């Protein structure tokens, strides 16, 4: 009786989605149970990937499609060799492959695929990471983060590329690994992954400086990896030679700047829209609407950046940082709590889904190409490149930092270079030839290795290195205001302060001095238009005062101590409202907040 | 500089998703603005569909693909006529069509398509509707709801089928409309849509009995529509004649019972899993985990039912009803609030997305087939069939009901038969031939008509008919306990009471009498295994008492009045926690709750 219906509905996506949901449930429950038994070694990403593997194996054993063929097998693809290198191919949840030139079997099930997964879950994860970040600490470490993200990733890429080129010489000559292929692999493997790094960090709650360095690096190097991959692909298209071309280099550099600034601006634009909407309308009267609009606008920053070919991860990170600084001041307290909880759920389910899917593809994808030499080369070069990245750069950075990066931090950073979703996304774009499929397979194995081995070993490693864990993310160390003062000359500081406090805050929120005072006379109309339309209510005033106090401490000496002492008393009333959202460095540490504010199992 | 990146990322789904998100934002903001100006006529579904239309038009004007061809054009499809009627074809967001036999151009953008939309958003909408339902009232009206849903939908289907068959005789003879095609259209159009009906009802907050009748009918007739469509398709496959076949009829009836009972059981199974999980583990200590597990398990009820070819809508409705009755008692208060808010957001965004998408497809789909005769026939027959459904059945029901369905309710029910996502989902499955495309186009137009014209006119209509609006969903009228007493003999009542209170509650929650007492001696092991593992805490006891009080009133006379008076005092403390979740008929009406508990703009 049911079989008729089964057949009729065969082509719906409910079954694979149901399998995915079941997988997520099993992962959640088993991680939670394991943690109860004090198996601190378990991390969600690893368990999700493991169950994904099991599902992939099951699906493969049950529905093996004998007629399937892999593209780019050496016999039949000579005429396509030139184009297939750059054509984009999608891998579907069922392992079928299609591109615009040749169509393999296509199933409706492929609809719930990788792209949906990334567009749906990656933005909330990054946004949540940035939104709940201790902003003060992030700014304090910004210089170092930028160095690791940009210089470090380029060093890694070159190092892996060179290593792999050496290893490919050891391989049987039938493989046509060019230097550009090796560099492509370097670009893919050089970026550490914000999703897995965030998962690790929020589990362990390591020292805040270490948190900032690792998280900031993993987010920002996405932009570098995208640009490097793009530059190398373009370079390959131009000619297959090895000649160094200054024009191409310049082109790549300009492109890189464009991607970075463009993504930054897009993130900012969506914050400005959200802030103005919540400031000038009565949206705060309806928390459901407020939450929906906030969520959609923040998500838009990622989507618009990706649609323009920029880095969505960078855009949504800047959006999260600026939303937490400005927009949050305009929200109702219920809206604020709802937004935080909504992103928490997405962050939690997203991490599990993405890693489960990667595990699934590892066994389900039927066109894997395992090259033992290449894989062992990759394993070695990933460690080597990380060492060449962290130790020299830390040495250079420590020359300029008052608050040095200790050796034990360097060892842990060297160690915690987890790969994940970003590398997967880059590798999966091209699986048309044998070479690119070798790269894809090796990338998946490297992701599995870093997640399972390095991720699991992180906790004992931290204890071995004697690094503080279980740190309250809102903790404040007084000595950090010095670092800012040392790193930045007073003029930059003053500029940022006046931009933030005198102009951005009054325009985007109800806080700060009235615009009519801070703006010159000629901008009178502008000032009147953007002035706060409502009289400040009590709660808002308290919030603004906290913010003012935060600025004071942030920037050392420009403000009197009065704001700071006010904020301490004000934050007593606000502990439930803020709960880590604002990275309140000035508030006293509440032990209850510390245990409740981060995503933990 | 950007153009290279644009080209590289052309094939990602970020752009269409971004367009969808922007559309949702514009819809939310414009509905909200319009409502502020007291345009009560505006409803979200209609506005979302309108903006979807605009987007579809834009996309069509910009990216017209000249080479596109529609399947089933009369010249080339004779050899496929037999198979194409039953082959499943998917329409993608870009209007391309593919099936297993012929492959049209396929784009990666099709990934974020209809099926994902339905599987993602339909379950939370129905679940939210059932979860926040006033259960007492629903049970009181269950008999009438079942009559409208089952007898009414079959009457509608036959009536539309017969009408349309008459109209197709007026059409030029080149069209090959068989009676089965007309019946198929009848099956598609006979089911009213829970999404639009819920949107309308929660906006207007009409009389509770009317709410129950309309909502219950719209949810349950999904099962009937699925079965009818399936039966007619099977019947068409068997032979093209018009002979009445008793075996086929019996087969359809058994199939129908199977679908209904199967869906009901699946919904129940997932509630039992959730309830036992939340009862026997310490999941309630982590609200994030609790929320995630609850959400995933409730969603699973829909997915598993759809994967088995059953009615996911019916399954998730029963799941919502039973979760609100049992599982909610095991949750932490934070978890309870989070779950409600999470489903609220999904419900809100889901309605907008589904209707926006339908509007989009109406103009984007390039293979529409407009048949003026068919369309005007459909318009007439939809009204006629609704009248043949509501008035005679209400007359029959009123013979048995103590609390009669007044004439004005009947008029409004006749009027409020909005069509929507369910009809669309059935129609979109088959667009292979000219006939089925005519049906698809007409269905879309009928959906648009009922949403825009009937949905907009609902508010003036209610005022004209003098029906109460702005009703608190948790309101309780005393006279309803009589109706149950009249409709059901005391034995059934006693059976349900002992099943619910003595067995289900103690097994699934921490409430009720200990199992060791209620179960016979021989089930001692079972009783000990399922007994509540923890000593009842204060809050739980209060909750249980409220529940006990609710049961008392629900079932009239089996319990003493003591429980009821206790619950009145207990609910004072619980008003924030419960807030409509439990359909607390016994609690006094809190005006604040009334305005906060339903989804309103």
mmCIF file of C-alpha atoms in Angstrom, chain A residues 72-85 101-102:
data_model
loop_
_atom_site.group_PDB
_atom_site.id
_atom_site.type_symbol
_atom_site.label_atom_id
_atom_site.label_comp_id
_atom_site.label_asym_id
_atom_site.label_seq_id
_atom_site.Cartn_x
_atom_site.Cartn_y
_atom_site.Cartn_z
ATOM 1 C CA UNK A 72 38.525 13.900 -16.526
ATOM 2 C CA UNK A 73 39.704 10.305 -16.771
ATOM 3 C CA UNK A 74 42.890 10.424 -18.745
ATOM 4 C CA UNK A 75 41.568 8.632 -21.807
ATOM 5 C CA UNK A 76 38.745 10.895 -22.845
ATOM 6 C CA UNK A 77 39.502 14.379 -21.671
ATOM 7 C CA UNK A 78 42.352 15.641 -23.761
ATOM 8 C CA UNK A 79 40.169 17.954 -25.748
ATOM 9 C CA UNK A 80 38.740 19.402 -22.578
ATOM 10 C CA UNK A 81 41.947 19.709 -20.637
ATOM 11 C CA UNK A 82 42.185 23.427 -21.232
ATOM 12 C CA UNK A 83 38.701 24.383 -20.226
ATOM 13 C CA UNK A 84 37.982 21.903 -17.475
ATOM 14 C CA UNK A 85 40.637 23.392 -15.276
ATOM 15 C CA UNK A 101 29.334 21.104 -20.747
ATOM 16 C CA UNK A 102 28.470 17.535 -19.912
#
